[in-house]
Amino acid sequence: MPDYNARELMAVAAARKINDGEIVFCGTGISMLAAMAAKHISAPNSIIIFETGAIDSQLEEIPMAVGDPRVMYGASSNTGLADSFALMQNRTTGRHVVGILGAAQIDKFGNLNSTVVGDYAHPKVRFSGSGGAADVASFVDRTIIFMQHERRKFVSKVDYLTSPGWLDGPAGRRRAGLTGSGPSAVISNLAVMGFDADSREMFLEAYFPGTTPQAVLDHMEFSVDLSRARELEPPTAAELKILREIVDPQRLILGG
Amino acid sequence: MLAIDRLHSNQGGMAPTMDTSTEKVMDLHAAVSRFVPDGAHLSIGGFTCNRNPMAAVYELIRQKKTGLHLYAHSNGQGVDELVGSGCVARIEIAYAGTGRFAPTCIRFRKAVESRAVAVEDYSNYQMTLRFLAGAMGVPFMPTRSALGTDIIRRWGFSEQERRSDPRLPDEKLVVMDNPFGAWAETERVVLVPAIRPDVTLLHVQKAGRDGTARIEGLTFADVEQAKAASHVIVTCEELMDAGELRSQPHLNQIPGIIVDAVVHAPHGAYPTACYRYYDYDPAFLNDYLPVLRLRPGLPERLPHRSHGR
């Protein structure tokens, strides 16, 4: 048995995707782990920002929400929503932002639903709604998406399109009037998915140790290209040590 | 009658006033009963588990307000208590959740699924811009946010409902080509309509008797929400001499002239956080769901703490 859990692997897989010098837009939960881990592992010069207004936060302790006052720790400046979202689309800083998002449903073009399951007017399940997700997905050049890998979550068509991915294909965003690029990766509890440079459709980039490409497909409503798949390198001892001892020693997000 | 005159005469709500008095302190009961009638268009400040104006929210519940039209960007506990207590008829919001404690607000979810409240969805930035437009006195603000999504295509309030209610803009939002050609590398924008609440409720760290208010830490969209409203009720941890706040004006965000009522309400954001005074209460927020499950009749509020300060 490997001595790490799925959340640890997800956080490490996401941290590896963050490039040094990037500005990381953080949501609530595992994306904070990834952003903090990246700063300590692969991207020491990355910058963490929050829609609530903390810019270049040092994050001493894991915040329980983006509204948690802990996001302000060691920040370069403290503002509000208007300033923070401006920074995400401003021509100087906007192009360096990588957004980390999550959702209830995702389709093959990386469009996200965090609003309802069922019809919008008569929802079967109501979720929180966009928050800043639609803003980030609209503005920034790159997004990384965290998902639980289940058939009802990787769907042929999202019940409500809250946050734009590649919309209906390579020209979708441009046609809609969106600048910037769409999602670059999906990190689930089973796999890392990429998006094809030409078709902008999701493909299997890597599957987690202990699973198989077919097992990943079995957890999806739509099918994806498996030909480029490889097994993901497990987290190293050094990565796990940082995650457990520096990033989330209380295991608030890493879990038991 | 000209259309513009008809619009003005139909605005409803309370006429905006400017209160330059230096003594605005009153108790919570007086402030809420004076400035928040049933059916008021209400905006509440704070964000998810931080600086929700809970004391004022609980007072709205105690006074059994009904038919409120609620505006928030990302609000958690305040929205959930108001919706769960049956005070709210319609809500315009970007996100209803309390972070890790309730990724979706519990009673909000139930009310939307059972259609006990009507909901209109926007994004956080769109809501922020809508408050800013209200604060500026312009009808709308442009953004690229959410182009191509169902936030643009799906409306919660019907076209007919919007056209028959003078308090609502006729459209949820409008997509248009950039009238300046391709200036700023933008082909298309979405226009989001101004929000003009009757009253905004804020909880702040420090306020003066004249309404001057100081928020410590993240301001979220509180300043825009206050400036967009006809009336503002500020609850505060510390009631200060206005002169003391005015001796360091660079630390204040809310000018007294836009505030109508100042209420001294220590722990007024509890169980949400108030930076430099107290953290959110994880025990309370974690108990919220199981307590609601034990009492499926939906308690008016969690009884053990909502009155106490």
Coordinates of C-alpha atoms in Angstrom, one line a residue:
Chain A
M1 CA 0.0 0.0 0.0
P2 CA 1.3 3.4 -0.8
D3 CA 1.8 5.7 2.2
Y4 CA -0.2 8.7 0.9
N5 CA -3.8 9.4 0.3
A6 CA -5.6 10.7 -2.8
R7 CA -5.8 14.3 -1.5
E8 CA -2.0 14.3 -1.0
L9 CA -1.5 13.0 -4.5
M10 CA -3.9 15.5 -5.9
A11 CA -2.3 18.4 -4.1
V12 CA 1.2 17.4 -5.3
A13 CA 0.0 16.8 -8.9
A14 CA -1.5 20.3 -9.0
A15 CA 1.5 21.9 -7.3
R16 CA 3.7 20.4 -10.1
K17 CA 1.6 22.1 -12.6
I18 CA 2.2 25.6 -11.2
N19 CA 5.1 27.4 -12.8
D20 CA 7.6 29.6 -11.0
G21 CA 6.6 33.2 -11.2
E22 CA 2.9 32.5 -11.9
I23 CA 0.2 34.3 -9.9
V24 CA -2.1 31.6 -8.4
F25 CA -5.7 32.4 -7.9
C26 CA -6.8 30.2 -5.0
G27 CA -10.2 28.9 -4.1
T28 CA -11.3 27.1 -0.9
G29 CA -10.0 23.7 0.0
I30 CA -7.5 21.6 -1.8
S31 CA -6.4 24.4 -4.2
M32 CA -4.9 26.2 -1.2
L33 CA -2.8 23.1 -0.4
A34 CA -1.6 23.0 -4.0
A35 CA -0.7 26.7 -4.0
M36 CA 1.1 26.5 -0.7
A37 CA 2.9 23.3 -1.7
A38 CA 4.0 24.8 -5.0
K39 CA 5.6 27.7 -3.2
H40 CA 7.6 25.3 -1.1
I41 CA 8.4 22.7 -3.9
S42 CA 8.6 23.8 -7.5
A43 CA 7.6 27.5 -7.7
P44 CA 9.2 29.5 -4.9
N45 CA 8.5 32.8 -6.7
S46 CA 4.8 32.1 -7.3
I47 CA 2.3 34.6 -6.0
I48 CA -0.9 33.6 -4.2
I49 CA -3.9 35.9 -4.6
F50 CA -7.5 35.7 -3.4
E51 CA -10.7 37.2 -4.9
T52 CA -11.5 38.6 -1.4
G53 CA -8.6 41.0 -1.7
A54 CA -5.4 39.5 -0.2
I55 CA -2.6 39.9 -2.8
D56 CA 0.7 37.9 -2.5
S57 CA -0.3 36.1 0.7
Q58 CA 2.2 34.1 2.6
L59 CA -0.4 31.7 4.1
E60 CA 0.9 30.6 7.5
E61 CA -2.1 28.5 8.3
I62 CA -4.6 26.9 6.0
P63 CA -7.7 29.2 5.6
M64 CA -11.1 27.4 5.7
A65 CA -12.5 29.7 3.0
V66 CA -11.3 32.5 0.8
G67 CA -13.2 34.8 3.1
D68 CA -11.2 33.6 6.1
P69 CA -9.0 36.4 7.6
R70 CA -6.1 34.0 7.4
V71 CA -5.7 34.7 3.7
M72 CA -4.3 38.1 4.7
Y73 CA -1.2 36.7 6.5
G74 CA 1.9 38.4 5.2
A75 CA 0.1 39.7 2.2
S76 CA 1.6 42.6 0.2
S77 CA -1.7 44.4 0.1
N78 CA -5.2 44.0 1.3
T79 CA -8.1 45.2 -0.9
G80 CA -11.5 44.1 -1.9
L81 CA -13.2 42.2 -4.7
A82 CA -13.2 45.0 -7.2
D83 CA -9.4 45.4 -7.0
S84 CA -8.7 41.7 -6.9
F85 CA -10.7 40.9 -10.0
A86 CA -9.2 43.9 -11.8
L87 CA -5.7 42.4 -11.1
M88 CA -6.9 39.2 -12.8
Q89 CA -7.7 40.9 -16.1
N90 CA -5.4 43.8 -16.1
R91 CA -3.0 43.5 -19.1
T92 CA 0.1 43.5 -16.9
T93 CA -0.8 41.0 -14.3
G94 CA -3.8 39.2 -15.8
R95 CA -1.8 37.1 -18.3
H96 CA 0.3 35.6 -15.4
V97 CA -2.6 34.3 -13.5
V98 CA -3.4 30.6 -13.2
G99 CA -6.8 29.9 -11.7
I100 CA -7.5 26.8 -9.6
L101 CA -11.2 25.9 -9.6
G102 CA -13.5 23.1 -8.6
A103 CA -17.1 22.1 -9.7
A104 CA -19.9 19.7 -9.4
Q105 CA -19.9 18.8 -13.1
I106 CA -17.4 19.1 -16.0
D107 CA -17.7 18.3 -19.7
K108 CA -15.1 17.3 -22.3
F109 CA -14.3 21.0 -23.1
G110 CA -13.7 21.7 -19.4
N111 CA -16.9 23.8 -19.0
L112 CA -18.0 23.8 -15.3
N113 CA -21.2 23.6 -13.4
S114 CA -21.3 24.8 -9.8
T115 CA -25.0 26.0 -9.8
V116 CA -27.6 23.2 -10.2
V117 CA -28.2 19.6 -11.1
G118 CA -31.4 19.3 -13.1
D119 CA -33.3 22.2 -14.7
Y120 CA -32.3 25.7 -13.5
A121 CA -36.0 26.6 -12.8
H122 CA -36.7 23.3 -10.9
P123 CA -33.4 22.1 -9.6
K124 CA -32.9 18.6 -8.2
V125 CA -29.8 19.8 -6.3
R126 CA -28.8 23.4 -5.8
F127 CA -25.1 24.2 -5.3
S128 CA -23.5 27.4 -4.1
G129 CA -23.3 29.1 -7.5
S130 CA -20.4 30.7 -9.3
G131 CA -18.8 32.8 -6.7
G132 CA -15.7 34.1 -8.4
A133 CA -15.3 30.9 -10.6
A134 CA -17.0 32.3 -13.7
D135 CA -15.0 35.5 -13.4
V136 CA -11.7 33.6 -13.1
A137 CA -12.6 31.2 -15.9
S138 CA -13.5 34.2 -18.1
F139 CA -10.4 36.3 -17.4
V140 CA -7.3 34.3 -16.9
D141 CA -5.0 32.5 -19.3
R142 CA -4.8 29.1 -17.6
T143 CA -7.0 27.2 -15.2
I144 CA -6.4 23.9 -13.3
I145 CA -9.6 22.2 -12.2
F146 CA -10.0 19.8 -9.2
M147 CA -12.8 17.2 -9.6
Q148 CA -14.0 14.0 -7.9
H149 CA -13.9 11.3 -10.6
E150 CA -17.5 10.1 -10.9
R151 CA -19.8 9.4 -13.9
R152 CA -22.3 11.9 -12.7
K153 CA -19.6 14.6 -12.5
F154 CA -17.8 14.0 -15.8
V155 CA -20.8 14.4 -18.0
S156 CA -21.6 14.7 -21.7
K157 CA -23.4 18.0 -21.1
V158 CA -23.3 20.1 -17.9
D159 CA -26.8 20.8 -16.5
Y160 CA -25.8 24.5 -16.2
L161 CA -22.7 26.1 -17.6
T162 CA -21.5 28.3 -14.8
S163 CA -17.8 28.8 -15.7
P164 CA -16.5 28.8 -19.3
G165 CA -14.0 26.2 -20.3
W166 CA -13.3 25.9 -24.1
L167 CA -17.1 26.2 -24.6
D168 CA -17.9 24.2 -27.8
G169 CA -14.4 23.8 -29.1
P170 CA -11.3 25.6 -30.3
A171 CA -13.1 28.8 -31.5
G172 CA -15.7 28.8 -28.7
R173 CA -14.1 31.3 -26.4
R174 CA -13.2 33.7 -29.2
R175 CA -16.7 33.6 -30.6
A176 CA -18.2 34.3 -27.2
G177 CA -15.9 37.3 -26.7
L178 CA -13.7 35.8 -24.1
T179 CA -10.0 36.6 -24.1
G180 CA -7.3 34.3 -22.6
S181 CA -7.2 30.6 -22.8
G182 CA -9.3 27.9 -21.3
P183 CA -8.5 25.1 -18.9
S184 CA -5.2 23.4 -19.1
A185 CA -5.6 20.5 -16.7
V186 CA -8.1 18.6 -14.6
I187 CA -6.8 16.8 -11.5
S188 CA -9.1 14.2 -10.0
N189 CA -8.8 11.5 -7.3
L190 CA -7.9 9.1 -10.2
A191 CA -6.1 11.0 -12.9
V192 CA -4.7 14.1 -14.5
M193 CA -6.4 15.1 -17.7
G194 CA -5.1 17.5 -20.3
F195 CA -6.8 19.4 -23.1
D196 CA -5.7 18.7 -26.7
A197 CA -4.0 21.7 -28.3
D198 CA -6.1 21.4 -31.5
S199 CA -9.5 20.0 -30.6
R200 CA -9.5 21.4 -27.0
E201 CA -11.0 18.1 -25.9
M202 CA -10.1 16.4 -22.7
F203 CA -7.6 13.5 -22.8
L204 CA -6.0 11.3 -20.2
E205 CA -2.6 12.6 -19.4
A206 CA -1.7 10.4 -16.4
Y207 CA -3.5 7.9 -14.2
F208 CA -2.7 7.5 -10.5
P209 CA -0.6 4.6 -9.3
G210 CA -2.9 1.7 -8.5
T211 CA -5.5 2.5 -11.2
T212 CA -5.7 1.9 -15.0
P213 CA -6.8 4.0 -17.9
Q214 CA -9.9 1.9 -18.3
A215 CA -10.8 2.3 -14.7
V216 CA -10.6 6.1 -15.2
L217 CA -12.9 5.8 -18.2
D218 CA -15.4 3.7 -16.2
H219 CA -15.9 6.8 -14.0
M220 CA -16.9 9.1 -16.8
E221 CA -20.0 9.5 -18.9
F222 CA -18.0 10.6 -22.0
S223 CA -14.9 8.9 -23.4
V224 CA -11.5 10.5 -23.9
D225 CA -8.3 9.7 -25.8
L226 CA -6.1 7.3 -23.7
S227 CA -3.2 7.0 -26.1
R228 CA -1.0 9.5 -24.3
A229 CA -1.6 8.2 -20.8
R230 CA 1.2 7.3 -18.5
E231 CA 1.3 6.4 -14.8
L232 CA 1.7 9.4 -12.6
E233 CA 4.9 9.5 -10.6
P234 CA 3.9 9.1 -6.9
P235 CA 4.7 12.0 -4.6
T236 CA 8.3 11.9 -3.3
A237 CA 9.2 11.7 0.3
A238 CA 10.3 15.4 0.2
E239 CA 6.9 16.5 -1.3
L240 CA 5.0 14.6 1.3
K241 CA 7.1 16.0 4.1
I242 CA 6.4 19.6 2.9
L243 CA 2.7 18.9 2.5
R244 CA 2.4 17.3 6.0
E245 CA 4.8 19.3 8.1
I246 CA 4.6 22.8 6.6
V247 CA 1.5 23.2 4.5
D248 CA -1.2 21.4 6.5
P249 CA 0.2 19.9 9.8
Q250 CA -3.3 19.8 11.3
R251 CA -4.6 17.9 8.3
L252 CA -7.5 20.2 8.1
I253 CA -7.8 19.7 4.3
L254 CA -5.5 16.6 3.9
G255 CA -7.9 14.6 6.0
G256 CA -7.2 11.5 8.2
Chain B
M1 CA -46.3 61.2 -18.3
L2 CA -42.8 60.7 -19.7
A3 CA -41.3 57.3 -19.2
I4 CA -38.6 58.7 -17.1
D5 CA -41.1 60.4 -14.7
R6 CA -43.1 57.2 -14.5
L7 CA -40.0 55.4 -13.6
H8 CA -39.2 57.8 -10.8
S9 CA -42.6 57.8 -9.4
N10 CA -42.6 54.0 -9.4
Q11 CA -39.3 53.5 -7.8
G12 CA -40.9 52.5 -4.5
G13 CA -38.8 52.0 -1.4
M14 CA -37.7 54.8 0.8
A15 CA -36.3 58.0 -0.8
P16 CA -32.6 58.4 -0.4
T17 CA -31.6 60.9 2.2
M18 CA -28.4 62.3 3.5
D19 CA -28.0 62.5 7.2
T20 CA -25.3 65.0 8.3
S21 CA -26.1 64.7 12.0
T22 CA -23.4 63.8 14.4
E23 CA -25.4 61.6 16.6
K24 CA -26.7 58.5 14.8
V25 CA -26.4 55.9 17.6
M26 CA -29.5 53.9 18.3
D27 CA -30.3 50.4 19.4
L28 CA -30.6 47.6 16.9
H29 CA -34.4 47.3 17.3
A30 CA -34.9 50.9 16.5
A31 CA -32.5 50.9 13.5
V32 CA -34.0 47.8 11.9
S33 CA -37.7 48.8 12.5
R34 CA -37.0 52.3 11.2
F35 CA -35.0 51.4 8.0
V36 CA -36.1 47.9 7.0
P37 CA -39.8 47.6 6.1
D38 CA -41.2 44.3 4.9
G39 CA -40.4 43.9 1.2
A40 CA -37.3 46.1 1.4
H41 CA -34.5 45.7 -1.1
L42 CA -31.7 44.8 1.3
S43 CA -28.0 44.2 0.8
I44 CA -25.8 42.6 3.5
G45 CA -22.0 42.9 3.7
G46 CA -19.3 40.4 4.6
F47 CA -18.2 37.3 2.9
T48 CA -19.0 33.6 3.6
C49 CA -17.6 33.1 7.2
N50 CA -16.3 36.6 7.7
R51 CA -17.9 39.8 9.0
N52 CA -21.5 38.9 8.2
P53 CA -23.8 41.5 9.9
M54 CA -25.3 38.7 12.1
A55 CA -26.6 40.8 15.0
A56 CA -28.7 42.8 12.4
V57 CA -29.7 39.6 10.7
Y58 CA -31.0 38.1 13.9
E59 CA -32.9 41.3 14.6
L60 CA -34.6 41.1 11.2
I61 CA -35.6 37.6 12.1
R62 CA -36.8 38.6 15.6
Q63 CA -38.9 41.3 13.9
K64 CA -40.3 38.7 11.5
K65 CA -39.5 40.7 8.4
T66 CA -41.0 39.2 5.2
G67 CA -40.8 39.5 1.5
L68 CA -37.2 40.9 1.5
H69 CA -35.4 41.2 -1.8
L70 CA -31.8 40.3 -0.8
Y71 CA -28.6 41.1 -2.6
A72 CA -25.1 39.7 -1.8
H73 CA -22.0 38.5 -3.7
S74 CA -20.6 35.6 -1.7
N75 CA -22.5 35.4 1.6
G76 CA -22.8 32.5 3.9
Q77 CA -24.3 32.5 7.4
G78 CA -26.3 35.7 7.0
V79 CA -28.0 34.6 3.9
D80 CA -28.7 31.2 5.3
E81 CA -30.3 32.5 8.5
L82 CA -32.5 35.0 6.6
V83 CA -33.6 32.6 4.0
G84 CA -34.2 29.8 6.5
S85 CA -36.3 32.0 8.7
G86 CA -38.6 32.9 5.8
C87 CA -37.7 36.5 5.6
V88 CA -36.6 36.4 1.9
A89 CA -38.8 36.3 -1.2
R90 CA -36.1 36.9 -3.8
I91 CA -32.4 36.7 -3.8
E92 CA -29.7 37.9 -6.2
I93 CA -26.4 36.3 -5.4
A94 CA -23.1 34.9 -6.7
Y95 CA -22.4 32.3 -4.0
A96 CA -24.2 31.0 -1.0
G97 CA -21.8 29.0 1.2
T98 CA -19.7 29.1 4.3
G99 CA -16.4 27.7 3.0
R100 CA -15.6 24.2 4.4
F101 CA -18.4 24.4 7.0
A102 CA -21.2 24.4 4.4
P103 CA -20.0 24.4 0.8
T104 CA -23.6 25.2 -0.1
C105 CA -25.7 27.1 2.5
I106 CA -28.0 24.5 3.9
R107 CA -31.3 26.3 4.2
F108 CA -30.6 28.3 1.1
R109 CA -30.3 25.0 -0.8
K110 CA -33.5 23.7 0.6
A111 CA -35.4 26.9 -0.1
V112 CA -34.2 27.1 -3.7
E113 CA -34.9 23.4 -4.4
S114 CA -38.5 23.8 -3.0
R115 CA -38.9 27.1 -4.8
A116 CA -39.6 28.9 -1.6
V117 CA -37.3 31.7 -2.8
A118 CA -36.7 33.0 -6.3
V119 CA -33.0 33.2 -7.1
E120 CA -31.1 35.1 -9.8
D121 CA -27.5 34.1 -10.3
Y122 CA -24.6 36.3 -11.1
S123 CA -20.8 36.0 -10.5
N124 CA -18.9 37.7 -7.7
Y125 CA -17.3 40.3 -9.9
Q126 CA -20.6 41.0 -11.7
M127 CA -22.3 41.6 -8.3
T128 CA -19.4 43.8 -7.2
L129 CA -19.7 45.8 -10.4
R130 CA -23.5 46.1 -9.9
F131 CA -22.9 47.6 -6.4
L132 CA -20.3 49.9 -7.8
A133 CA -22.7 51.1 -10.5
G134 CA -25.3 51.8 -7.8
A135 CA -22.6 53.6 -5.8
M136 CA -21.7 55.7 -8.9
G137 CA -25.3 56.4 -10.0
V138 CA -24.8 54.9 -13.4
P139 CA -27.3 52.3 -14.8
F140 CA -24.7 49.5 -15.5
M141 CA -21.1 48.5 -15.7
P142 CA -19.4 46.4 -18.5
T143 CA -17.3 43.3 -18.1
R144 CA -16.2 40.2 -20.0
S145 CA -17.2 38.0 -17.1
A146 CA -19.3 34.9 -17.9
L147 CA -19.7 35.5 -21.6
G148 CA -20.8 32.2 -23.2
T149 CA -22.3 30.8 -20.0
D150 CA -25.7 30.1 -18.6
I151 CA -25.3 33.0 -16.2
I152 CA -26.1 35.0 -19.4
R153 CA -28.6 32.7 -20.9
R154 CA -30.8 31.5 -18.0
W155 CA -32.8 34.0 -16.0
G156 CA -34.2 33.3 -12.6
F157 CA -36.8 36.2 -12.6
S158 CA -38.9 36.0 -15.8
E159 CA -39.0 38.8 -18.3
Q160 CA -42.7 39.4 -17.4
E161 CA -41.9 39.6 -13.7
R162 CA -39.1 42.1 -14.5
R163 CA -41.2 44.3 -16.7
S164 CA -44.0 44.4 -14.2
D165 CA -41.8 45.3 -11.3
P166 CA -40.4 48.9 -11.4
R167 CA -37.8 47.9 -8.7
L168 CA -36.2 45.4 -11.2
P169 CA -34.3 46.2 -14.3
D170 CA -36.1 44.9 -17.4
E171 CA -33.1 42.6 -18.3
K172 CA -31.0 40.4 -16.1
L173 CA -28.0 41.6 -18.2
V174 CA -27.3 42.6 -21.8
V175 CA -24.5 41.4 -24.1
M176 CA -23.3 44.0 -26.6
D177 CA -20.4 44.5 -29.1
N178 CA -17.7 46.8 -27.8
P179 CA -18.9 50.3 -29.0
F180 CA -15.3 51.4 -29.2
G181 CA -14.4 48.9 -31.9
A182 CA -11.7 46.6 -30.7
W183 CA -10.3 49.0 -28.2
A184 CA -8.7 47.3 -25.2
E185 CA -8.6 44.0 -27.2
T186 CA -12.3 43.5 -26.4
E187 CA -14.9 42.5 -29.0
R188 CA -17.9 42.1 -26.7
V189 CA -19.0 43.0 -23.2
V190 CA -21.8 42.1 -20.9
L191 CA -23.5 45.0 -19.2
V192 CA -24.7 44.3 -15.6
P193 CA -27.4 46.5 -14.1
A194 CA -26.8 48.7 -11.0
I195 CA -28.1 47.5 -7.7
R196 CA -29.9 50.3 -5.7
P197 CA -30.8 48.8 -2.3
D198 CA -33.1 50.5 0.1
V199 CA -30.8 49.6 2.9
T200 CA -27.3 48.0 3.4
L201 CA -26.3 46.3 6.6
L202 CA -22.6 46.2 7.5
H203 CA -20.7 45.0 10.5
V204 CA -17.4 46.8 11.1
Q205 CA -14.7 46.9 13.7
K206 CA -15.0 50.6 14.7
A207 CA -17.6 53.3 14.1
G208 CA -18.1 56.8 15.3
R209 CA -21.3 58.3 16.6
D210 CA -21.5 60.3 13.3
G211 CA -21.4 57.2 11.2
T212 CA -17.7 57.3 10.2
A213 CA -16.7 53.7 10.0
R214 CA -13.5 51.7 9.9
I215 CA -13.1 48.2 8.5
E216 CA -10.0 46.4 9.5
G217 CA -8.8 43.8 7.1
L218 CA -10.6 42.7 3.9
T219 CA -13.3 45.1 2.8
F220 CA -14.9 42.7 0.3
A221 CA -17.5 44.9 -1.5
D222 CA -18.8 46.5 1.7
V223 CA -17.9 50.1 0.7
E224 CA -19.6 49.8 -2.7
Q225 CA -22.6 48.2 -1.1
A226 CA -22.9 51.0 1.4
K227 CA -22.6 53.7 -1.2
A228 CA -25.2 52.1 -3.5
A229 CA -27.9 52.1 -0.8
S230 CA -30.5 54.7 0.2
H231 CA -29.9 53.9 3.8
V232 CA -27.0 52.3 5.7
I233 CA -27.1 50.6 9.1
V234 CA -23.6 50.1 10.6
T235 CA -23.2 47.7 13.6
C236 CA -19.8 47.9 15.2
E237 CA -17.5 46.1 17.7
E238 CA -16.4 49.4 19.2
L239 CA -18.3 52.6 19.3
M240 CA -15.8 55.4 19.2
D241 CA -15.7 59.1 19.5
A242 CA -15.9 60.4 15.9
G243 CA -12.9 62.7 16.6
E244 CA -10.7 59.7 17.4
L245 CA -11.6 58.0 14.0
R246 CA -11.2 61.3 12.2
S247 CA -7.7 61.8 13.6
Q248 CA -6.6 58.9 11.3
P249 CA -8.9 59.3 8.3
H250 CA -6.6 57.3 6.1
L251 CA -7.8 54.2 8.0
N252 CA -11.5 54.9 7.5
Q253 CA -13.6 53.7 4.5
I254 CA -17.1 54.7 5.2
P255 CA -17.9 58.5 5.4
G256 CA -20.5 59.3 8.1
I257 CA -22.8 61.2 5.7
I258 CA -23.9 58.0 4.0
V259 CA -24.7 56.2 7.3
D260 CA -28.2 56.5 8.9
A261 CA -27.8 54.4 12.0
V262 CA -24.9 53.3 14.2
V263 CA -25.4 50.4 16.5
H264 CA -23.0 49.2 19.2
A265 CA -23.1 45.4 18.8
P266 CA -20.1 43.7 20.2
H267 CA -19.7 40.2 18.7
G268 CA -22.1 41.4 16.0
A269 CA -20.6 39.2 13.3
Y270 CA -20.6 36.0 15.5
P271 CA -20.5 33.1 14.5
T272 CA -18.6 34.6 11.5
A273 CA -15.2 36.2 12.0
C274 CA -14.3 39.8 12.8
Y275 CA -10.6 40.4 12.2
R276 CA -8.7 41.6 15.3
Y277 CA -11.7 40.8 17.5
Y278 CA -12.6 37.1 17.1
D279 CA -12.3 34.2 14.7
Y280 CA -15.3 32.4 13.2
D281 CA -16.6 29.8 15.6
P282 CA -15.9 26.4 14.0
A283 CA -17.9 24.6 16.7
F284 CA -21.0 26.6 16.0
L285 CA -20.6 26.4 12.2
N286 CA -20.0 22.6 12.4
D287 CA -23.0 22.1 14.7
Y288 CA -25.3 24.1 12.4
L289 CA -26.1 21.2 10.0
P290 CA -26.7 18.5 12.6
V291 CA -28.8 20.8 14.7
L292 CA -31.0 21.6 11.6
R293 CA -31.2 17.9 10.9
L294 CA -32.4 17.2 14.4
R295 CA -35.1 19.8 14.0
P296 CA -36.5 19.3 10.5
G297 CA -39.2 21.9 11.2
L298 CA -36.5 24.5 10.5
P299 CA -35.9 26.4 13.7
E300 CA -36.2 30.1 13.4
R301 CA -32.6 30.2 14.4
L302 CA -30.2 28.3 16.5
P303 CA -31.7 29.3 19.8
H304 CA -28.7 28.9 22.2
R305 CA -26.6 31.8 20.9
S306 CA -28.5 34.1 18.6
H307 CA -29.7 36.4 21.4
G308 CA -26.7 36.4 23.5
R309 CA -23.9 38.8 23.3

